Amino acid sequence: MAKGFDKHQERLNIVSGFGKNLARRSKSKCELCEATGVKLSVFEVPPSKDEPDYDRCMFLCENCIELLKNIKKSKENDFRFLSGAMWSETPIVKVTAIYILNSIKEKYSWAEELLENAYLDEEENALLETINF
């Protein structure tokens, strides 16, 4: 049991180590809602690979992390900020925004409208297929 715990702790340390580079990449803003002046944390987009992957991590505020944990229970305006994130130059941010919009488009017509303008290249489409919240 201690072996599994140690491995988990090592993984968390590696993921936390991405923080400095993520802060630089995000300019210390939440990469989804662009909030500034709030606590930001490294968020690894599920499912997690065996080895931590910087390219599957985002720097997010606590509000966005909570929203991601309950996408299906979201209220109509919870994810309106995705209209900006879906155009991010960072593939994992862009693809996560598109994933969320796809998840809520049946409930909210505005999400469907945003998706009509979305564009993903082949690599981004492949990445989208790997995401599963």
Coordinates of C-alpha atoms in Angstrom, one line a residue:
M1 CA 0.0 0.0 0.0
A2 CA 2.8 2.4 0.8
K3 CA 4.3 1.7 -2.7
G4 CA 1.1 3.0 -4.4
F5 CA 1.0 6.0 -2.1
D6 CA 4.6 6.8 -2.9
K7 CA 3.9 6.5 -6.6
H8 CA 0.9 8.8 -6.3
Q9 CA 2.9 11.4 -4.3
E10 CA 5.7 11.3 -6.9
R11 CA 3.1 11.9 -9.7
L12 CA 1.6 14.8 -7.8
N13 CA 5.0 16.3 -7.3
I14 CA 5.8 16.1 -11.1
V15 CA 2.4 17.6 -12.0
S16 CA 2.9 20.4 -9.5
G17 CA 6.4 21.0 -11.0
F18 CA 4.6 22.1 -14.2
G19 CA 3.2 25.1 -12.3
K20 CA 6.0 27.5 -13.1
N21 CA 5.9 26.8 -16.9
L22 CA 2.1 26.9 -16.8
A23 CA 2.1 30.2 -15.1
R24 CA 4.4 31.6 -17.8
R25 CA 2.2 30.1 -20.6
S26 CA -1.0 31.4 -19.1
K27 CA 0.5 34.7 -18.1
S28 CA -0.8 33.9 -14.6
K29 CA -4.5 33.9 -15.7
C30 CA -7.0 31.0 -15.6
E31 CA -6.6 29.4 -19.0
L32 CA -10.4 28.8 -19.3
C33 CA -12.1 31.9 -17.9
E34 CA -9.1 34.2 -17.8
A35 CA -9.6 35.2 -14.2
T36 CA -6.7 37.1 -12.7
G37 CA -5.7 37.7 -9.1
V38 CA -7.1 34.4 -7.9
K39 CA -5.4 31.2 -6.8
L40 CA -4.5 29.0 -9.8
S41 CA -3.7 25.3 -9.7
V42 CA -2.4 22.8 -12.1
F43 CA -5.2 20.7 -13.6
E44 CA -4.5 17.5 -15.5
V45 CA -7.1 16.8 -18.1
P46 CA -8.5 13.3 -17.6
P47 CA -7.9 10.5 -18.1
S48 CA -4.4 10.7 -16.7
K49 CA -1.7 8.9 -18.6
D50 CA 0.8 6.7 -16.8
E51 CA 3.4 9.4 -16.9
P52 CA 2.4 13.1 -16.2
D53 CA 2.2 15.0 -19.4
Y54 CA 2.7 18.8 -19.5
D55 CA 0.7 19.0 -22.7
R56 CA -2.4 17.7 -20.9
C57 CA -2.2 20.2 -18.0
M58 CA -3.9 23.6 -17.6
F59 CA -3.5 26.4 -15.1
L60 CA -7.1 26.9 -13.7
C61 CA -8.8 28.8 -11.0
E62 CA -10.8 27.0 -8.3
N63 CA -14.1 28.0 -9.8
C64 CA -13.3 26.4 -13.2
I65 CA -11.9 23.2 -11.5
E66 CA -15.2 22.9 -9.6
L67 CA -17.2 23.4 -12.8
L68 CA -15.2 20.7 -14.6
K69 CA -16.0 18.3 -11.8
N70 CA -19.7 18.8 -12.4
I71 CA -20.1 19.6 -16.1
K72 CA -23.5 17.8 -16.3
K73 CA -24.9 19.8 -13.3
S74 CA -23.9 23.2 -14.8
K75 CA -26.3 26.1 -15.0
E76 CA -26.9 27.9 -18.2
N77 CA -24.4 30.7 -17.8
D78 CA -21.6 28.7 -16.0
F79 CA -19.6 28.1 -19.1
R80 CA -20.3 31.2 -21.2
F81 CA -16.6 32.1 -20.9
L82 CA -15.8 29.2 -23.3
S83 CA -16.5 31.5 -26.2
G84 CA -13.0 32.8 -25.7
A85 CA -11.3 29.6 -24.6
M86 CA -12.4 27.7 -27.7
W87 CA -10.0 29.9 -29.7
S88 CA -7.0 29.4 -27.4
E89 CA -3.7 28.8 -29.1
T90 CA -2.9 26.1 -26.5
P91 CA -4.3 22.9 -27.8
I92 CA -5.4 21.3 -24.5
V93 CA -7.3 24.5 -23.5
K94 CA -9.0 24.8 -26.9
V95 CA -9.9 21.1 -27.0
T96 CA -11.2 21.1 -23.4
A97 CA -13.4 24.0 -24.2
I98 CA -14.8 22.2 -27.2
Y99 CA -15.3 19.0 -25.2
I100 CA -17.3 20.9 -22.6
L101 CA -19.4 22.7 -25.2
N102 CA -20.2 19.3 -26.8
S103 CA -21.2 18.0 -23.4
I104 CA -23.7 20.9 -22.8
K105 CA -25.0 21.6 -26.3
E106 CA -28.1 19.5 -25.8
K107 CA -29.1 21.7 -22.7
Y108 CA -28.1 25.1 -24.0
S109 CA -28.6 26.3 -27.6
W110 CA -25.8 29.0 -27.2
A111 CA -23.2 26.1 -26.9
E112 CA -24.4 24.6 -30.1
E113 CA -24.1 28.0 -31.8
L114 CA -20.5 28.4 -30.6
L115 CA -19.7 24.9 -31.9
E116 CA -20.9 25.8 -35.4
N117 CA -17.9 28.2 -35.6
A118 CA -15.3 25.9 -34.0
Y119 CA -12.4 24.5 -35.9
L120 CA -10.1 21.7 -34.9
D121 CA -7.2 20.4 -36.9
E122 CA -6.3 16.7 -37.1
E123 CA -4.1 16.8 -34.1
E124 CA -6.6 18.6 -32.0
N125 CA -9.4 16.2 -33.1
A126 CA -7.2 13.3 -32.0
L127 CA -6.6 15.0 -28.7
L128 CA -10.4 15.6 -28.2
E129 CA -11.0 11.9 -28.7
T130 CA -8.7 11.1 -25.7
I131 CA -10.5 13.4 -23.2
N132 CA -13.1 11.9 -20.8
F133 CA -14.3 13.7 -17.8

